[in-house]
Short mmCIF file of C-alpha atoms in Angstrom, two decimals:
data_model
loop_
_atom_site.label_atom_id
_atom_site.label_comp_id
_atom_site.label_asym_id
_atom_site.label_seq_id
_atom_site.Cartn_x
_atom_site.Cartn_y
_atom_site.Cartn_z
CA UNK A 1408 17.32 -2.26 11.21
CA UNK A 1409 17.31 1.49 12.60
CA UNK A 1410 13.73 1.07 14.25
CA UNK A 1411 14.52 -2.44 14.86
CA UNK A 1412 16.81 -1.69 17.73
CA UNK A 1413 14.72 0.76 19.96
CA UNK A 1414 12.38 -2.38 20.54
CA UNK A 1415 8.55 -2.91 21.17
CA UNK A 1416 6.57 -1.06 23.84
CA UNK A 1417 4.74 -3.77 25.63
CA UNK A 1418 0.91 -4.08 24.57
CA UNK A 1419 -2.02 -6.83 24.82
CA UNK A 1420 -2.06 -9.33 28.33
CA UNK A 1421 2.12 -8.33 28.36
CA UNK A 1422 0.83 -4.32 29.42
CA UNK A 1423 -2.03 -5.78 31.43
CA UNK A 1424 -0.12 -7.46 33.55
CA UNK A 1425 2.22 -4.58 34.08
CA UNK A 1426 -0.15 -2.09 34.54
CA UNK A 1427 -1.22 -4.65 37.97
CA UNK A 1428 2.35 -4.48 38.77
CA UNK A 1429 2.47 -2.16 42.35
CA UNK A 1430 5.22 -0.38 40.81
CA UNK A 1431 3.72 1.15 37.98
CA UNK A 1432 1.74 3.66 38.63
CA UNK A 1433 -0.09 6.78 36.11
CA UNK A 1434 1.40 5.12 33.35
CA UNK A 1435 4.76 4.35 34.05
CA UNK A 1436 7.35 2.44 36.67
CA UNK A 1437 7.84 4.19 39.60
CA UNK A 1438 10.76 3.77 42.62
CA UNK A 1439 10.15 2.54 46.00
CA UNK A 1440 11.96 7.00 46.73
CA UNK A 1441 11.50 9.58 45.41
CA UNK A 1442 14.46 9.62 42.72
CA UNK A 1443 15.11 13.22 40.45
CA UNK A 1444 16.98 12.16 37.15
CA UNK A 1445 19.60 15.02 37.71
CA UNK A 1446 20.17 16.15 41.41
CA UNK A 1447 19.03 19.50 43.27
CA UNK A 1448 20.84 22.11 41.86
CA UNK A 1449 21.87 21.46 38.29
CA UNK A 1450 19.98 21.17 35.08
CA UNK A 1451 19.54 18.59 32.22
CA UNK A 1452 20.19 21.26 29.76
CA UNK A 1453 23.68 22.26 31.43
CA UNK A 1454 24.25 18.84 32.03
CA UNK A 1455 23.68 17.42 28.63
CA UNK A 1456 26.10 21.50 27.66
CA UNK A 1457 28.47 19.65 30.28
CA UNK A 1458 29.18 16.16 28.15
CA UNK A 1459 28.50 17.92 24.33
CA UNK A 1460 30.67 20.60 24.72
CA UNK A 1461 32.47 20.48 27.81
CA UNK A 1462 36.29 18.18 26.94
CA UNK A 1463 37.01 16.46 31.15
CA UNK A 1464 40.32 14.96 30.77
CA UNK A 1465 40.96 11.64 29.52
CA UNK A 1466 37.50 10.75 28.92
CA UNK A 1467 39.05 8.27 26.78
CA UNK A 1468 42.04 5.45 27.28
CA UNK A 1469 45.13 7.00 24.92
CA UNK A 1470 46.84 3.26 24.74
CA UNK A 1471 44.57 -0.37 23.88
CA UNK A 1472 43.12 -1.71 27.14
CA UNK A 1473 44.91 -4.77 28.31
CA UNK A 1474 42.82 -8.22 27.71
CA UNK A 1475 42.77 -11.38 28.33
CA UNK A 1476 40.91 -14.24 25.64
CA UNK A 1477 40.20 -16.99 27.72
CA UNK A 1478 38.07 -19.98 25.86
CA UNK A 1479 34.52 -20.45 26.98
CA UNK A 1480 33.70 -23.14 24.59
CA UNK A 1481 35.98 -25.21 26.57
CA UNK A 1482 35.54 -24.88 30.19
CA UNK A 1483 34.89 -28.28 32.05
CA UNK A 1484 31.44 -28.85 33.43
CA UNK A 1485 32.95 -28.39 36.83
CA UNK A 1486 34.34 -25.00 36.03
CA UNK A 1487 33.07 -21.60 38.85
CA UNK A 1488 34.53 -19.31 37.15
CA UNK A 1489 33.21 -15.47 36.16
CA UNK A 1490 34.60 -13.22 32.99
CA UNK A 1491 33.54 -10.18 32.98
CA UNK A 1492 33.75 -8.03 29.00
CA UNK A 1493 33.98 -4.96 30.34
CA UNK A 1494 30.82 -2.14 30.86
CA UNK A 1495 28.77 -4.19 32.70
CA UNK A 1496 28.72 -7.36 29.99
CA UNK A 1497 29.73 -10.53 32.13
CA UNK A 1498 30.05 -14.27 31.80
CA UNK A 1499 29.25 -16.92 34.34
CA UNK A 1500 29.74 -20.70 34.98
CA UNK A 1501 29.00 -21.89 38.37
CA UNK A 1502 27.86 -25.15 39.65
CA UNK A 1503 27.39 -26.61 35.90
CA UNK A 1504 24.69 -23.73 34.29
CA UNK A 1505 26.19 -21.28 31.68
CA UNK A 1506 24.48 -17.42 32.37
CA UNK A 1507 25.17 -14.36 30.48
CA UNK A 1508 24.75 -10.99 31.87
CA UNK A 1509 23.85 -7.21 30.01
CA UNK A 1510 26.07 -8.43 27.32
CA UNK A 1511 27.34 -6.10 24.21
CA UNK A 1512 29.98 -7.06 21.76
CA UNK A 1513 28.68 -4.82 18.63
CA UNK A 1514 30.93 -2.09 20.34
CA UNK A 1515 28.58 0.53 20.69
CA UNK A 1516 26.50 2.03 23.49
CA UNK A 1517 23.67 3.83 21.43
CA UNK A 1518 20.80 3.13 18.59
CA UNK A 1519 22.96 5.66 17.00
CA UNK A 1520 25.83 3.96 14.12
CA UNK A 1521 29.23 5.02 16.11
CA UNK A 1522 28.22 7.38 18.09
CA UNK A 1523 29.20 5.51 22.05
CA UNK A 1524 32.08 3.55 20.71
CA UNK A 1525 34.08 0.73 23.10
CA UNK A 1526 37.31 2.09 23.44
CA UNK A 1527 39.70 0.03 22.01
CA UNK A 1528 41.29 -3.22 23.06
CA UNK A 1529 37.88 -4.09 25.12
CA UNK A 1530 35.53 -5.81 22.31
CA UNK A 1531 38.25 -8.65 22.25
CA UNK A 1532 35.00 -10.95 22.31
CA UNK A 1533 32.02 -11.67 19.92
CA UNK A 1534 28.56 -14.13 20.44
CA UNK A 1535 30.91 -16.95 18.73
CA UNK A 1536 32.95 -17.12 21.08
CA UNK A 1537 30.18 -17.25 23.05
CA UNK A 1538 28.81 -21.57 24.60
CA UNK A 1539 25.26 -22.17 24.84
CA UNK A 1540 23.50 -20.48 27.85
CA UNK A 1541 21.77 -21.85 30.23
CA UNK A 1542 20.22 -18.36 31.50
CA UNK A 1543 20.44 -14.05 29.67
CA UNK A 1544 20.13 -11.98 32.86
CA UNK A 1545 18.75 -8.63 31.26
CA UNK A 1546 18.28 -5.68 33.87
CA UNK A 1547 17.27 -3.62 31.87
CA UNK A 1548 16.52 -2.42 28.51
CA UNK A 1549 19.30 0.33 28.41
CA UNK A 1550 21.14 0.28 24.89
CA UNK A 1551 24.85 0.10 27.01
CA UNK A 1552 22.89 -3.51 28.38
CA UNK A 1553 20.71 -4.38 26.08
CA UNK A 1554 22.36 -4.27 22.65
CA UNK A 1555 19.27 -5.15 19.70
CA UNK A 1556 22.73 -6.87 17.14
CA UNK A 1557 24.13 -9.36 20.82
CA UNK A 1558 21.05 -9.88 21.35
CA UNK A 1559 19.58 -11.12 17.68
CA UNK A 1560 22.81 -13.47 17.05
CA UNK A 1561 22.47 -14.92 21.02
CA UNK A 1562 19.44 -16.38 19.66
CA UNK A 1563 19.90 -19.97 18.90
CA UNK A 1564 22.25 -20.16 22.24
CA UNK A 1565 19.85 -19.05 24.96
CA UNK A 1566 17.80 -21.18 27.03
CA UNK A 1567 15.59 -18.62 28.63
CA UNK A 1568 15.37 -15.11 29.63
CA UNK A 1569 15.22 -13.52 32.17
CA UNK A 1570 14.30 -9.74 33.23
CA UNK A 1571 11.79 -7.58 34.07
CA UNK A 1572 8.30 -6.77 33.13
CA UNK A 1573 7.38 -5.09 29.75
CA UNK A 1574 11.07 -6.24 28.71
CA UNK A 1575 9.97 -8.90 27.08
CA UNK A 1576 8.77 -7.27 24.37
CA UNK A 1577 11.45 -6.96 22.60
CA UNK A 1578 12.96 -9.93 22.86
CA UNK A 1579 9.64 -11.29 20.82
CA UNK A 1580 9.74 -8.38 18.98
CA UNK A 1581 13.32 -9.56 18.11
CA UNK A 1582 12.25 -13.23 17.63
CA UNK A 1583 12.32 -15.14 20.67
CA UNK A 1584 9.47 -16.77 21.64
CA UNK A 1585 7.48 -16.10 24.16
CA UNK A 1586 7.72 -19.45 25.94
CA UNK A 1587 11.93 -18.67 26.57
CA UNK A 1588 10.94 -15.70 28.22
CA UNK A 1589 10.66 -15.42 32.03
CA UNK A 1590 9.24 -12.38 32.84
CA UNK A 1591 8.82 -10.74 36.40
CA UNK A 1592 8.40 -8.31 38.91
CA UNK A 1593 10.10 -7.08 41.97
CA UNK A 1594 10.35 -9.25 44.95
CA UNK A 1595 9.38 -12.63 42.99
CA UNK A 1596 11.05 -16.54 43.39
CA UNK A 1597 11.41 -18.10 39.90
CA UNK A 1598 12.51 -21.83 40.54
CA UNK A 1599 14.77 -23.27 37.40
CA UNK A 1600 14.95 -26.35 39.19
CA UNK A 1601 18.40 -28.09 39.45
CA UNK A 1602 18.94 -26.35 43.17
CA UNK A 1603 19.18 -22.90 41.85
CA UNK A 1604 16.23 -20.13 42.47
CA UNK A 1605 16.66 -16.43 41.03
CA UNK A 1606 14.71 -13.18 42.98
CA UNK A 1607 14.18 -10.88 41.71
CA UNK A 1608 14.94 -7.85 43.94
CA UNK A 1609 14.26 -3.69 43.33
CA UNK A 1610 17.07 -1.41 41.62
CA UNK A 1611 16.58 2.84 41.92
CA UNK A 1612 17.17 3.47 38.04
CA UNK A 1613 14.73 3.84 35.17
CA UNK A 1614 14.96 2.74 31.94
CA UNK A 1615 12.94 3.54 27.92
CA UNK A 1616 15.10 2.77 24.23
CA UNK A 1617 13.66 5.98 21.97
CA UNK A 1618 11.17 8.44 23.86
CA UNK A 1619 8.85 6.31 26.12
CA UNK A 1620 10.57 6.45 29.44
CA UNK A 1621 10.04 4.45 32.56
CA UNK A 1622 7.73 1.93 30.50
CA UNK A 1623 9.74 -1.24 31.50
CA UNK A 1624 11.14 -2.48 34.66
CA UNK A 1625 15.02 -2.18 35.74
CA UNK A 1626 16.21 -5.18 38.99
CA UNK A 1627 18.34 -6.91 39.96
CA UNK A 1628 18.59 -10.61 41.05
CA UNK A 1629 19.83 -12.79 44.22
CA UNK A 1630 21.10 -15.16 42.16
CA UNK A 1631 21.40 -19.07 43.96
CA UNK A 1632 23.01 -21.99 42.87
CA UNK A 1633 23.75 -24.57 45.20
CA UNK A 1634 27.55 -23.47 46.41
CA UNK A 1635 27.00 -19.87 46.14
CA UNK A 1636 25.32 -16.95 46.05
CA UNK A 1637 25.53 -13.76 43.81
CA UNK A 1638 24.06 -10.03 44.01
CA UNK A 1639 23.81 -8.88 40.43
CA UNK A 1640 22.98 -5.41 40.60
CA UNK A 1641 22.55 -4.41 36.90
CA UNK A 1642 22.34 -0.10 36.80
CA UNK A 1643 20.80 1.29 40.49
CA UNK A 1644 21.59 4.93 42.80
CA UNK A 1645 21.98 4.21 46.29
CA UNK A 1646 19.08 3.86 48.64
CA UNK A 1647 17.57 2.17 51.44
CA UNK A 1648 16.92 -1.00 49.35
CA UNK A 1649 20.26 -2.56 49.50
CA UNK A 1650 20.22 -2.93 53.33
CA UNK A 1651 16.88 -4.15 52.59
CA UNK A 1652 18.19 -7.11 50.12
CA UNK A 1653 20.87 -7.60 52.59
CA UNK A 1654 18.97 -8.50 55.84
CA UNK A 1655 17.04 -10.67 53.31
CA UNK A 1656 19.01 -12.81 51.27
CA UNK A 1657 22.33 -11.84 52.79
CA UNK A 1658 24.72 -13.06 53.90
CA UNK A 1659 26.68 -13.38 49.46
CA UNK A 1660 29.47 -14.54 48.54
CA UNK A 1661 29.78 -11.39 45.58
CA UNK A 1662 28.39 -8.96 44.84
CA UNK A 1663 28.68 -6.88 41.20
CA UNK A 1664 27.49 -3.37 41.48
CA UNK A 1665 28.02 -0.28 39.16
CA UNK A 1666 31.23 1.81 39.69
CA UNK A 1667 31.14 3.44 36.78
CA UNK A 1668 29.37 6.55 34.09
CA UNK A 1669 28.58 8.66 37.74
CA UNK A 1670 28.10 11.95 38.40
CA UNK A 1671 27.22 14.33 41.36
CA UNK A 1672 24.46 15.69 39.06
CA UNK A 1673 23.06 11.89 38.78
CA UNK A 1674 23.24 10.35 42.13
CA UNK A 1675 20.07 9.00 42.23
CA UNK A 1676 20.66 6.84 39.05
CA UNK A 1677 23.61 5.37 40.06
CA UNK A 1678 25.43 4.75 42.56
CA UNK A 1679 29.19 6.84 43.35
CA UNK A 1680 32.12 5.51 44.06
CA UNK A 1681 31.87 5.43 48.89
CA UNK A 1682 28.10 4.24 48.03
CA UNK A 1683 29.38 1.64 45.97
CA UNK A 1684 31.62 0.34 49.42
CA UNK A 1685 28.26 1.01 51.88
CA UNK A 1686 26.16 -1.15 49.28
CA UNK A 1687 27.56 -3.81 49.70
CA UNK A 1688 28.77 -3.96 53.37
CA UNK A 1689 24.70 -4.01 53.64
CA UNK A 1690 24.70 -6.81 50.63
CA UNK A 1691 26.95 -8.56 53.66
CA UNK A 1692 29.47 -9.09 50.75
CA UNK A 1693 31.70 -11.02 51.40
CA UNK A 1694 33.49 -10.01 47.31
CA UNK A 1695 32.57 -6.60 45.91
CA UNK A 1696 32.86 -6.93 42.07
CA UNK A 1697 32.88 -3.29 40.52
CA UNK A 1698 31.57 -2.92 36.63
CA UNK A 1699 30.03 -0.32 35.09
CA UNK A 1700 33.77 0.37 33.91
CA UNK A 1701 36.35 0.59 30.98
CA UNK A 1702 34.57 0.12 27.59
CA UNK A 1703 31.70 2.86 27.10
CA UNK A 1704 32.55 7.51 28.01
CA UNK A 1705 28.65 7.35 29.26
CA UNK A 1706 30.12 10.38 31.93
CA UNK A 1707 32.22 13.23 32.20
CA UNK A 1708 35.00 11.50 34.56
CA UNK A 1709 38.41 9.99 33.55
CA UNK A 1710 38.23 6.17 31.97
CA UNK A 1711 39.84 4.69 34.65
CA UNK A 1712 38.29 6.95 38.05
CA UNK A 1713 36.56 4.55 38.27
CA UNK A 1714 38.94 1.20 39.26
CA UNK A 1715 40.70 3.74 40.71
CA UNK A 1716 38.55 6.07 43.16
CA UNK A 1717 36.91 2.73 44.94
CA UNK A 1718 40.18 1.16 45.44
CA UNK A 1719 41.30 4.17 47.08
CA UNK A 1720 39.00 4.26 49.52
CA UNK A 1721 38.41 0.65 50.19
CA UNK A 1722 42.17 0.71 51.49
CA UNK A 1723 40.59 2.10 54.79
CA UNK A 1724 37.47 -0.33 54.10
CA UNK A 1725 39.67 -3.07 53.66
CA UNK A 1726 36.63 -5.11 51.45
CA UNK A 1727 37.94 -7.56 49.51
CA UNK A 1728 36.90 -6.61 45.47
CA UNK A 1729 38.59 -7.94 42.68
CA UNK A 1730 39.77 -6.37 39.18
CA UNK A 1731 39.97 -9.31 36.61
CA UNK A 1732 40.47 -7.85 33.13
CA UNK A 1733 38.50 -8.56 30.76
CA UNK A 1734 38.54 -11.67 29.48
CA UNK A 1735 40.41 -12.63 32.56
CA UNK A 1736 39.39 -15.84 34.55
CA UNK A 1737 37.76 -15.47 37.73
CA UNK A 1738 37.94 -18.82 39.95
CA UNK A 1739 34.58 -18.71 41.56
CA UNK A 1740 35.56 -20.14 44.36
CA UNK A 1741 38.92 -19.41 45.14
CA UNK A 1742 39.03 -16.67 47.88
CA UNK A 1743 42.11 -15.97 47.70
CA UNK A 1744 43.01 -15.14 43.85
CA UNK A 1745 44.55 -11.94 43.27
CA UNK A 1746 44.08 -9.37 40.82
CA UNK A 1747 46.38 -6.62 39.84
CA UNK A 1748 45.62 -2.91 38.81
CA UNK A 1749 45.65 -3.55 35.22
CA UNK A 1750 43.99 -0.57 35.04
CA UNK A 1751 47.51 1.51 36.49
CA UNK A 1752 50.08 1.69 33.33
CA UNK A 1753 47.04 2.56 31.12
CA UNK A 1754 47.10 6.38 29.87
#
């Protein structure tokens, strides 16, 4: 099982196709602009030493993370809702279609068992709690977004997988039919029928499982439904692509952007909170949902800093930010729905 978790490298026709991508150069996918993994002035060795040997305060919560349980199996067909599972995993039902994004239900964000464990209380949901899913969106193949155990258990419930070039190799290796995988490059359009359209859009990040780096494509998505437009951001450092996407596809009813597991030492591949607010503005988002926090400690900041910092910064910007607890029902059409700063009373 250990080696199965690594997935499969693209080969054959799949490899030949991705090699033709304008975003594939010298044997790997690249970002539009130069994207160092480590910010100038720092070293990878120094970053690794700090992460493993320096004890940052409050990286892990002492208390159990609060959550609620929404019955996803018995939603009314007319309900337009979003339910967050912590980190970057969430369920959406919009205009009768059920969608799941980057689900991680194994309790671990690493191929090594027990190495990056979910905070206590955040694993409220399991695959058994999921209804049948029309579209499974995968932003990229890192372990905190593409979880082997979850994907294998979900297989009977998934109708179609939507992912970036090369990522489909993992799914086929894990038993998914090639006909059920929609694998796209940046800036492609997917007509799903019934008024649903997906445009694949760039992100500023990287990919890879095991020793392979950037051999599959990372991306974001513009989800157009008959009544809403939602930006599924995936992982991304701040760059010019947000303004471009906003100009070409905005405005958005909701932008879902990563805000967590950041550090100025790797700011090119993960956005800092002030950059998240700037990206939401450039996307022309009516509401912002900051994710990528509150479940795993993948950086040295305090576990609650992403949410506390972005809400504090937003007091001046006054952008409409939604901050649900894990499992809390977000009514997508209710722009007046209020949320608490639930993290403030959690040690």
